[in-house]
Short mmCIF file of C-alpha atoms in Angstrom, two decimals:
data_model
loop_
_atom_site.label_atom_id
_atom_site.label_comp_id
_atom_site.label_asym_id
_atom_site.label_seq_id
_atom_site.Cartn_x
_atom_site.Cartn_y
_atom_site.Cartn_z
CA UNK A 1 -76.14 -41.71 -18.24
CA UNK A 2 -72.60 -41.35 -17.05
CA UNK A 3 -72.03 -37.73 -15.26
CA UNK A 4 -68.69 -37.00 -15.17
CA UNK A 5 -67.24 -36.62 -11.28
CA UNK A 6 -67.35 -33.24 -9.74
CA UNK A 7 -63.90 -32.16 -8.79
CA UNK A 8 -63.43 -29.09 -6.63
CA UNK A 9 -60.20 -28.22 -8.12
CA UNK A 10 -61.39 -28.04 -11.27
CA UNK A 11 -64.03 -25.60 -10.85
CA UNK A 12 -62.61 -23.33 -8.54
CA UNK A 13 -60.43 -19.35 -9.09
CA UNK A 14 -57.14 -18.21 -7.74
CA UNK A 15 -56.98 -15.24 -5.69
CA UNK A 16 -54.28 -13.39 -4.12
CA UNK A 17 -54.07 -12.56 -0.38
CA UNK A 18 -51.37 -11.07 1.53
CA UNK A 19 -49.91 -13.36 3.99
CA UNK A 20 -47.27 -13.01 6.86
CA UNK A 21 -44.76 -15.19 4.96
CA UNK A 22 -44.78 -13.47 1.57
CA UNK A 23 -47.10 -9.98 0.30
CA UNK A 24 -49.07 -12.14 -2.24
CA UNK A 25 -50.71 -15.99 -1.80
CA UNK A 26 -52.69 -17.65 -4.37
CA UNK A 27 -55.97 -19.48 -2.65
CA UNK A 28 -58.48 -21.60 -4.13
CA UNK A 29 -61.78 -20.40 -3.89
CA UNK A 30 -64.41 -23.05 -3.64
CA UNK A 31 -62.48 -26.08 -1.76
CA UNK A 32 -60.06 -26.41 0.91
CA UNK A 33 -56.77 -26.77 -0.76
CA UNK A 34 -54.67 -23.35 -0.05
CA UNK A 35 -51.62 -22.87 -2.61
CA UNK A 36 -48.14 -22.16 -1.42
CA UNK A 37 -47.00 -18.42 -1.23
CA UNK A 38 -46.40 -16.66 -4.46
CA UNK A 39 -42.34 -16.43 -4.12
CA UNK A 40 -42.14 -20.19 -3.52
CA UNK A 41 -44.36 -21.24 -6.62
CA UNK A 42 -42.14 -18.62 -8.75
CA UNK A 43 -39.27 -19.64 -7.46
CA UNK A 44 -40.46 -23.12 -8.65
CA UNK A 45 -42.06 -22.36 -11.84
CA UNK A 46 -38.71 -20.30 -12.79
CA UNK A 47 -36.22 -23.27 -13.02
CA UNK A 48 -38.81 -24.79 -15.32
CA UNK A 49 -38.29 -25.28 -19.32
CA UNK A 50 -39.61 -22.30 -21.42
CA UNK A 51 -42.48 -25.33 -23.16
CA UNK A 52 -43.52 -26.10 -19.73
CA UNK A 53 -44.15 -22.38 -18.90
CA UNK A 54 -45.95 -21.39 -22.64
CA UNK A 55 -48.46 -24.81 -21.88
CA UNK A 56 -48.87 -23.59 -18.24
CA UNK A 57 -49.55 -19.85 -19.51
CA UNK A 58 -53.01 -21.83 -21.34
CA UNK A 59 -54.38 -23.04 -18.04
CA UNK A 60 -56.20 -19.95 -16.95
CA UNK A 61 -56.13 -16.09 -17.11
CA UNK A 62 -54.45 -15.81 -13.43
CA UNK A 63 -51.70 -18.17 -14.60
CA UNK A 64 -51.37 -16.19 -17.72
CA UNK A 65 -51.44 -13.11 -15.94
CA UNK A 66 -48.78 -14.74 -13.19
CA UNK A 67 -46.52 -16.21 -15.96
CA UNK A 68 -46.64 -12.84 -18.26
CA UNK A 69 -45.63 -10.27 -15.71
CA UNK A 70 -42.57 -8.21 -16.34
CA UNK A 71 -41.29 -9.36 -13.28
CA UNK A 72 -41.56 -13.23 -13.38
CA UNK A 73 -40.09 -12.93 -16.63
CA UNK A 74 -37.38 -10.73 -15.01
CA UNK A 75 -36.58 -13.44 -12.66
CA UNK A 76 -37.06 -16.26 -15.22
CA UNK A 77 -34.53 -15.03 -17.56
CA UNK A 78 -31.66 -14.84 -14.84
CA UNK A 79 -32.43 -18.20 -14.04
CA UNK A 80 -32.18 -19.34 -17.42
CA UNK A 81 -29.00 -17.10 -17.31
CA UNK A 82 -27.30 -19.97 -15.30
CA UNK A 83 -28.14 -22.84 -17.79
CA UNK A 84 -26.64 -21.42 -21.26
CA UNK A 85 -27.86 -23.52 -24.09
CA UNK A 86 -26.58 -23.74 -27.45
CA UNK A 87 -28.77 -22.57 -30.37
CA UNK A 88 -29.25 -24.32 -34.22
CA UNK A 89 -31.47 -22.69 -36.71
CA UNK A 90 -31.47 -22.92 -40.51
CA UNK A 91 -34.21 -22.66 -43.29
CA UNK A 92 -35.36 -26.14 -44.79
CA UNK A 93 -38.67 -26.93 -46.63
CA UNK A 94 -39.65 -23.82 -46.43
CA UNK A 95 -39.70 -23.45 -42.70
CA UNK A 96 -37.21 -21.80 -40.40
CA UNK A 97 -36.61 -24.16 -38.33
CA UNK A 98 -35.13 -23.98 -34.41
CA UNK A 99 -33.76 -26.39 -32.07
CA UNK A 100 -31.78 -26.32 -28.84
CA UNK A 101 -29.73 -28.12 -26.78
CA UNK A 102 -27.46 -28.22 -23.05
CA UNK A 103 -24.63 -26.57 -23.84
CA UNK A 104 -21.94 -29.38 -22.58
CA UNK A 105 -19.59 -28.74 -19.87
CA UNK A 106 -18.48 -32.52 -19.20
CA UNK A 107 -15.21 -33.51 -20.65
CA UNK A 108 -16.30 -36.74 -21.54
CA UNK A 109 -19.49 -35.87 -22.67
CA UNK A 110 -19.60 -36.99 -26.06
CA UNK A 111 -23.24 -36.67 -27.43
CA UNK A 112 -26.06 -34.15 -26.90
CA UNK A 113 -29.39 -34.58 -27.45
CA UNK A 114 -31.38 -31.22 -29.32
CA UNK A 115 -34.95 -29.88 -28.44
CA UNK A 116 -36.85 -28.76 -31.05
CA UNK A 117 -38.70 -25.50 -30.43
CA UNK A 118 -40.57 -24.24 -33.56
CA UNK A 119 -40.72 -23.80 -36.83
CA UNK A 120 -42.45 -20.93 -39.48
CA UNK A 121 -42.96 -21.04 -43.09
CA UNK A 122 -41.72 -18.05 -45.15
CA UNK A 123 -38.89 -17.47 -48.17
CA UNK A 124 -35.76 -16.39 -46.25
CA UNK A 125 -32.64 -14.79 -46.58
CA UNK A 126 -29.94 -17.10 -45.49
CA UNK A 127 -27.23 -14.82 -44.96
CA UNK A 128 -28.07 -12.80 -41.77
CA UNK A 129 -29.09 -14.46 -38.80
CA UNK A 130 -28.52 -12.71 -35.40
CA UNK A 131 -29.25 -13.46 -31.53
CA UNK A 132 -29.53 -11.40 -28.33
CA UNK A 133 -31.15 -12.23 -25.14
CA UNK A 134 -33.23 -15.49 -26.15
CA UNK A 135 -34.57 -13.06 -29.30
CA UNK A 136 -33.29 -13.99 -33.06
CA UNK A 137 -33.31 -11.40 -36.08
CA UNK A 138 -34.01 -12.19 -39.50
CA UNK A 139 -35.15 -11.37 -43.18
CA UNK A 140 -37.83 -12.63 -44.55
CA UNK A 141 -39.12 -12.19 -48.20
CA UNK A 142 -42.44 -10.28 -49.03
CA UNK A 143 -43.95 -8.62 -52.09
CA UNK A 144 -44.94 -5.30 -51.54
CA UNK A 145 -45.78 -2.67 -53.80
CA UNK A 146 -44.86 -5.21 -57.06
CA UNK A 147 -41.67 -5.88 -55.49
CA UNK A 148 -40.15 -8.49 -53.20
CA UNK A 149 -38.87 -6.57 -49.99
CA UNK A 150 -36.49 -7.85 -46.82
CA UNK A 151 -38.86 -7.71 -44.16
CA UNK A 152 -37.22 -7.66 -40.78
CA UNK A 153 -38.54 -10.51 -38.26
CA UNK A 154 -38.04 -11.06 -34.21
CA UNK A 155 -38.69 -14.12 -33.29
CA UNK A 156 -38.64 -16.23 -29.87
CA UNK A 157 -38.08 -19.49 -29.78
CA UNK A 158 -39.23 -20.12 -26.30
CA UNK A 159 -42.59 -19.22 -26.29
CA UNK A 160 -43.02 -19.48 -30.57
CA UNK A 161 -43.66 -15.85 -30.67
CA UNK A 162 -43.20 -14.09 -34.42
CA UNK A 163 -43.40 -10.92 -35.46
CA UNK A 164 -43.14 -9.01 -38.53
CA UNK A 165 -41.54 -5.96 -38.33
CA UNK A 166 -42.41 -2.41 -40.32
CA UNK A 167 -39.84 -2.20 -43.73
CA UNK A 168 -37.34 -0.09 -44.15
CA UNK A 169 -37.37 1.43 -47.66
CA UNK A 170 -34.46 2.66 -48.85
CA UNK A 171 -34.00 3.03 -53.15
CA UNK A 172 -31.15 2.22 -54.63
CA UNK A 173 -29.54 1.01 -51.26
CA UNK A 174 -28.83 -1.73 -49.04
CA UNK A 175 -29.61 -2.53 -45.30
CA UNK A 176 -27.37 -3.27 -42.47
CA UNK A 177 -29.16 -4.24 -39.33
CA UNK A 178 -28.07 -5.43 -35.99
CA UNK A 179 -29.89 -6.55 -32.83
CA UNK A 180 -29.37 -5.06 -29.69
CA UNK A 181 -30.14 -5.45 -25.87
CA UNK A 182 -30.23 -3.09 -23.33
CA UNK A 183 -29.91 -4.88 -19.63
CA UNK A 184 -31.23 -1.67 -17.74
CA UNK A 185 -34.36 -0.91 -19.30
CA UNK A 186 -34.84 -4.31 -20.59
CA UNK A 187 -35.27 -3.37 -24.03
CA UNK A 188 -34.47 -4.80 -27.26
CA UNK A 189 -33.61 -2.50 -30.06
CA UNK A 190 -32.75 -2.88 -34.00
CA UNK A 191 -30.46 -0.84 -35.46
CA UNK A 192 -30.90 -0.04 -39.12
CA UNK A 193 -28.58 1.54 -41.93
CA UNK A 194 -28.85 2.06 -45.20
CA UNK A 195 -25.51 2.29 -47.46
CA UNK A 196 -25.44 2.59 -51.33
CA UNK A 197 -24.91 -0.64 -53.41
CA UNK A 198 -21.77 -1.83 -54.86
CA UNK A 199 -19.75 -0.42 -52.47
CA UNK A 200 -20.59 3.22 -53.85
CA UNK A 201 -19.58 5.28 -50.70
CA UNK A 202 -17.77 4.96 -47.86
CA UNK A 203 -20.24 6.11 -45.48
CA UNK A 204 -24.34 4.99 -44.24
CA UNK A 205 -26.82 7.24 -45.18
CA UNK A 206 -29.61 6.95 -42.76
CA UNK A 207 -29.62 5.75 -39.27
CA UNK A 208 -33.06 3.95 -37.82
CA UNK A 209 -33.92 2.60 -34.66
CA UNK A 210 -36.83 0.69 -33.68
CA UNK A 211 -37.48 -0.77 -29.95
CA UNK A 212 -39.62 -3.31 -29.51
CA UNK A 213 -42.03 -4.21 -26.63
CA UNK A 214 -43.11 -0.43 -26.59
CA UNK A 215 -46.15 0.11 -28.46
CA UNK A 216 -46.75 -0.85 -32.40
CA UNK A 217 -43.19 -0.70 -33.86
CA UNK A 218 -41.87 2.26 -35.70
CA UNK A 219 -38.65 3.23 -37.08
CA UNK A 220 -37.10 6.28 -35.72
CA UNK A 221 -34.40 8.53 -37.33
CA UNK A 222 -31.28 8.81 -35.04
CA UNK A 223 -27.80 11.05 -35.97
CA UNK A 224 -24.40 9.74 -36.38
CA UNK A 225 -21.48 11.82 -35.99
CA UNK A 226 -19.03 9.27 -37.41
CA UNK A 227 -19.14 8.75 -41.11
CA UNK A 228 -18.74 4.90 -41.60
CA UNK A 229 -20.74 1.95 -42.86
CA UNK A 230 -20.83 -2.09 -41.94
CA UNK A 231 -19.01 -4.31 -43.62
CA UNK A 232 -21.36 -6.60 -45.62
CA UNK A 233 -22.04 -10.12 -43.88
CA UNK A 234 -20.44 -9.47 -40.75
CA UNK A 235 -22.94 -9.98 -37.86
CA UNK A 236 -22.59 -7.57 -34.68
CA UNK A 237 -22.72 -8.83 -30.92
CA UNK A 238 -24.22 -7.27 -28.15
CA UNK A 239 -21.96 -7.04 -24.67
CA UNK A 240 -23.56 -5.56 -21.36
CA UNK A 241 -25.93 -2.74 -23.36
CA UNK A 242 -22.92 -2.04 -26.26
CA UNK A 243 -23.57 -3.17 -29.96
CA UNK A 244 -20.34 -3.90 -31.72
CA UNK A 245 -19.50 -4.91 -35.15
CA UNK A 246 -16.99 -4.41 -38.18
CA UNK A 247 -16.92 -1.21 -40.18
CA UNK A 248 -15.10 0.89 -42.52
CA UNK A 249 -14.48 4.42 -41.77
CA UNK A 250 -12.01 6.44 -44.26
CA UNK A 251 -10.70 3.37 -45.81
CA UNK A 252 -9.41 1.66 -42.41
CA UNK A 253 -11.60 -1.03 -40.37
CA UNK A 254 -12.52 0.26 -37.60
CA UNK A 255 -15.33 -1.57 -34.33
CA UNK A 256 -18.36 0.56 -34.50
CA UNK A 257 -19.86 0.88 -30.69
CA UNK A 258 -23.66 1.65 -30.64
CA UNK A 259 -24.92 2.07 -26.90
CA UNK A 260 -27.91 0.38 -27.46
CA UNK A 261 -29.95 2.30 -24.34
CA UNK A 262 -28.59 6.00 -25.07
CA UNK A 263 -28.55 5.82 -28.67
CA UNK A 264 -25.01 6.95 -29.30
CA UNK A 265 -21.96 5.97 -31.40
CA UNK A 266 -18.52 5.44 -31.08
CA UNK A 267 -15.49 4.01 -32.66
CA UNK A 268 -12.32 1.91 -31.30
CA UNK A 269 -9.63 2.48 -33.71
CA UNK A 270 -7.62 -0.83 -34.79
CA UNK A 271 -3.63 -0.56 -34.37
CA UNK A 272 -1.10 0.52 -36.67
CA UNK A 273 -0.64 -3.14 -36.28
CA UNK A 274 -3.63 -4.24 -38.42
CA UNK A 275 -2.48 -4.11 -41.99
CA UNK A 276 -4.54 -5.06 -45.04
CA UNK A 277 -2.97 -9.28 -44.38
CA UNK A 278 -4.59 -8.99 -41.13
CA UNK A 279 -8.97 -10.76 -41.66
CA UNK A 280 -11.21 -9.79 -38.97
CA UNK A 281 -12.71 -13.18 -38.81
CA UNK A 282 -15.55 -12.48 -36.17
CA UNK A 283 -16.43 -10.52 -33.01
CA UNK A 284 -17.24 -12.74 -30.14
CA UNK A 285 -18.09 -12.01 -25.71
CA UNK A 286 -14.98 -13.65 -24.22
CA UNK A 287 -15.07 -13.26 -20.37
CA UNK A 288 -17.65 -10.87 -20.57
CA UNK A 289 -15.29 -8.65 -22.65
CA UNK A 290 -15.46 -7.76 -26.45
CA UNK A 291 -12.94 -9.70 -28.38
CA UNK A 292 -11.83 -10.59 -32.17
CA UNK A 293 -10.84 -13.61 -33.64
CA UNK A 294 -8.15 -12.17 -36.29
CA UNK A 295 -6.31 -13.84 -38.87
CA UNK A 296 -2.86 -12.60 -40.02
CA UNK A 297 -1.12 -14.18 -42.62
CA UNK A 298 2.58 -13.63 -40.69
CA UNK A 299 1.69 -15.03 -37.10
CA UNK A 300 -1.73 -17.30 -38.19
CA UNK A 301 -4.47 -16.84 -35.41
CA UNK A 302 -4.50 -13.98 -32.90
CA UNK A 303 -7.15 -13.70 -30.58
CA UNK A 304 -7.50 -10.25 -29.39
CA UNK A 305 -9.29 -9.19 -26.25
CA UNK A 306 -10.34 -5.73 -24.92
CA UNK A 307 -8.80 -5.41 -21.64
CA UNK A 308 -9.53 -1.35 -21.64
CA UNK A 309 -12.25 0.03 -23.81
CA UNK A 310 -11.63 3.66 -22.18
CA UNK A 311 -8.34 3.59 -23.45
CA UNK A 312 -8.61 1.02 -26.48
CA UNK A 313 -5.97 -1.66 -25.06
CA UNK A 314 -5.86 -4.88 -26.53
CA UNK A 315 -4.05 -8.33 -25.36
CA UNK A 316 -3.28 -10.41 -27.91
CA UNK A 317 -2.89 -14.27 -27.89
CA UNK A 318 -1.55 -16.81 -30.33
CA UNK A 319 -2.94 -20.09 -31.10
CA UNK A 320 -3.47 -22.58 -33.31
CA UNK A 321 -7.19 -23.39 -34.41
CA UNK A 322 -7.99 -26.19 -37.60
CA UNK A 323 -8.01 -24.95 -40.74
CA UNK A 324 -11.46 -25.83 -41.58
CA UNK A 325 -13.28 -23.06 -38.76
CA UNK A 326 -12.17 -20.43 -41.27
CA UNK A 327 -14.73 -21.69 -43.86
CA UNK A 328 -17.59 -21.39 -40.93
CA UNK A 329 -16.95 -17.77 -40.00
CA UNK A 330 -20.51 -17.50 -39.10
CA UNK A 331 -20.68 -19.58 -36.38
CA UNK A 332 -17.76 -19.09 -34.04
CA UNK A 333 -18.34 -17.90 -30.54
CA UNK A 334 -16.86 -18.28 -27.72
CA UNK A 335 -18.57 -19.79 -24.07
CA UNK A 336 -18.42 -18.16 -20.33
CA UNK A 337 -15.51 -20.11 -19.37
CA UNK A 338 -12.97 -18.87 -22.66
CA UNK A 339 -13.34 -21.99 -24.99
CA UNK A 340 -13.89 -21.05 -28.73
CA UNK A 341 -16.37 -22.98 -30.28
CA UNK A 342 -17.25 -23.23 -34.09
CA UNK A 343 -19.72 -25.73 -35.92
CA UNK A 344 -19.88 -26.17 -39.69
CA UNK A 345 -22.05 -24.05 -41.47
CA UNK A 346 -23.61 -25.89 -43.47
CA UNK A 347 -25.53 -29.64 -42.48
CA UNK A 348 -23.03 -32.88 -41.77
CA UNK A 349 -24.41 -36.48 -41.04
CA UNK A 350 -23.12 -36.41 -37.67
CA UNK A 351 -23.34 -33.02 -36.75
CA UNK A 352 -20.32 -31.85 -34.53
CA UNK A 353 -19.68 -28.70 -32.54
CA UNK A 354 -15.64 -27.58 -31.35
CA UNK A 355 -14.84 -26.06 -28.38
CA UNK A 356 -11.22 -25.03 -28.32
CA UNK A 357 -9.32 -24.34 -25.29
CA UNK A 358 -7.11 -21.63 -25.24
CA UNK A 359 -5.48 -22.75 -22.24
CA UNK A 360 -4.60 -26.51 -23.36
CA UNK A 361 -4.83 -25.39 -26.75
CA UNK A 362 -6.68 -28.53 -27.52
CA UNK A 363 -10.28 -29.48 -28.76
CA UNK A 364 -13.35 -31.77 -28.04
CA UNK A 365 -16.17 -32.21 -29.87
CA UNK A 366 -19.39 -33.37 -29.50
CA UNK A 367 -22.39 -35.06 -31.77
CA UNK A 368 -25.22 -32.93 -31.77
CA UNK A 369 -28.17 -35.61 -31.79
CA UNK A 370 -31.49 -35.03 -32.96
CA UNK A 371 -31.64 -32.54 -35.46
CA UNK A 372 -31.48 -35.31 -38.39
CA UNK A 373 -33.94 -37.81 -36.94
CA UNK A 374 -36.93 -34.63 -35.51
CA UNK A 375 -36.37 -31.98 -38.84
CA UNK A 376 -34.47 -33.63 -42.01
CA UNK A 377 -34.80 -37.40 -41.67
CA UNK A 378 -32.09 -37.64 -44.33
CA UNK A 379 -33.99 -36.07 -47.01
CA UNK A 380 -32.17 -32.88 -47.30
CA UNK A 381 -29.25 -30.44 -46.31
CA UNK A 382 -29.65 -27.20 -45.30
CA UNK A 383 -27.88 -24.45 -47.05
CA UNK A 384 -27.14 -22.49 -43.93
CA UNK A 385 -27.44 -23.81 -40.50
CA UNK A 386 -26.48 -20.77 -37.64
CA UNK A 387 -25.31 -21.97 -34.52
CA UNK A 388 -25.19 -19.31 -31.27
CA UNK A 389 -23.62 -20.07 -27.56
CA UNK A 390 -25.08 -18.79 -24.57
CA UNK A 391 -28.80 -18.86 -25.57
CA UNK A 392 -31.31 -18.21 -22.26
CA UNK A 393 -34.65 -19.27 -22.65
CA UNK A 394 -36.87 -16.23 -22.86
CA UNK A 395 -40.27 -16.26 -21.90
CA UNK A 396 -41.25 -12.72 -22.08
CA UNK A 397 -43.65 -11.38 -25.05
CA UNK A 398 -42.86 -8.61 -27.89
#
């Protein structure tokens, strides 16, 4: 009989020591192979891809203890930080599917290749789809009680994680929700209102917030002094702890600002400026500062950029993007470096992504690869397909 060979490495336990060169070691027990110190095999296992980390979590509880403390996945996420990725999702099948790819930065770079990530079954609302800090929000639909219900979802594409968050019920009205992300305490945060159908009032009735990674999820009630209510379809962005997106407050548009840590609400007024020609076409982080991509009908685009939040002062810049972004409002952003970049909404055989710059005031595009061959295969189009800059990979579990 064949015994298979005994291998010391195989049947041996980590432990941690303290050692002059860093406070914790790992050591096997049971041969003679020691293991570098802990801050080197971080610093290793941190430039790593997300996949690579979930299969390594498997290997053992001390890796899976290692790889699921708050600070590896601290240190993992500002890591990630410095290789942005860009982000496709869309429902087909019934799956939600996800795949990512580099996000290019070479000139002549012409094709990228996407990862696929994961995929869940479910019936989904197409029309909201949202992203902060490697996390994406969206409905799903459920019955409950003899009726189908939105049922909120977090999801992670990096390490496959899903969860189903607690409804909101709210009769006779509908939800606005936005995801937010608050750098100091690390904490993700939904932000719930409900506002009459129809367009019935010009103000949200109840204000919820539920934070995540604390504890079963709950919804908490949470006052707002300003009397206003989200424009329907417009998705807020989250900028250094502040949640920002489109409302209406006494008939004028106004940016709601939700300070995702301290739970508090403000408003930046738009200019006399603004008149009813002027379409807020999206919100996007431009230079790390809050800016809108604006549409007047007198000087065509306008790309206006928050130079002074304090004291509400805008710049303003012409240029000139193609006609066809303004039929993909969903999925313009902008990158770290100031280009504007848009992708169709819905599924083309090739797939292309724009990145305008404002500097040049030209635009490149590249072939987005993969997608078609690893999800589709030719069979179908998507109805939806959301695509988000600046995705990190985050490993760290709700």
């Amino acid at each position: 009989m064949n015994q298979e060979k005994y291998n010391p490495v195989n049947h041996c336990k980590i432990i941690r020591r303290r050692t002059q060169s860093s406070t914790t070691s790992l050591t096997y027990v049971g041969g003679n192979l020691e293991m570098p110190p802990i801050d080197l095999i971080i610093e290793i296992l941190q430039r790593l891809p997300a996949k690579t980390i979930a299969k390594l979590r498997c290997v053992s509880k001390q890796w899976g203890s290692l790889l699921s403390n708050p600070d590896f996945t601290k240190s993992f996420l500002t890591c990630s930080s410095t290789r942005p990725r860009l982000l496709f999702t869309f429902e087909f099948g019934g799956k939600w599917h996800f795949f990512s790819s580099p996000q290019p930065r070479n000139v002549d770079e012409q094709i990228v290749i996407a990862d696929y990530h994961m995929g869940f079954s479910g019936d989904w609302y197409k029309e909201i789809c949202q992203s902060a800090n490697g996390f994406i929000y969206l409905y799903d639909k459920q019955m409950f009680k003899e009726k189908i219900e939105r049922v909120p979802v977090i999801c992670n594409p990096s390490t496959g994680q899903k969860v189903h968050l607690p409804i909101v019920i709210a009769k006779n009205n509908d939800l606005r929700s936005f995801l937010g992300y608050d750098p100091i305490e690390n904490q993700l945060k939904v932000l719930c209102m409900a506002v009459a159908k129809y367009n019935q009032q010009t103000n949200s009735r109840e204000h919820k917030v539920l934070t995540l990674g604390k504890g079963k999820p709950s919804w908490r009630n949470i006052e707002c002094l300003f009397p206003h209510f989200p424009k329907n379809y417009k998705n807020g962005i989250c900028i250094n702890g502040i949640l920002y997106y489109i409302a209406r407050s006494n008939l004028n548009t106004v940016i709601a600002c939700f300070d995702v840590k301290y739970e508090k609400f403000r408003f930046i007024q738009i200019d006399e400026e603004s008149s009813i020609l002027t379409w807020f076409l999206t919100l996007i982080n431009y230079k790390g500062k809050l800016a809108a991509l604006v549409f007047d009908q007198s000087l065509h685009d306008q790309l206006w950029v928050l130079d002074d939040p304090e004291n509400e002062k805008w710049s303003k810049h012409i240029f000139h993007l193609p006609t066809a972004a303004f039929v993909v409002i969903r999925s313009i952003w902008a990158t770290d470096s100031g280009e504007i970049v848009w992708a169709p909404s819905r599924w083309t055989y090739p797939f292309y992504v724009f990145y305008y710059n404002m500097e040049r005031q030209s635009v490149r595009r590249f072939e987005i690869k993969g997608i078609e061959e690893k999800a589709l295969m030719g069979h179908y189009r998507p109805e939806a397909i959301f695509t988000f800059t600046n995705h990190v990979e985050n490993v760290m579990f709700l």
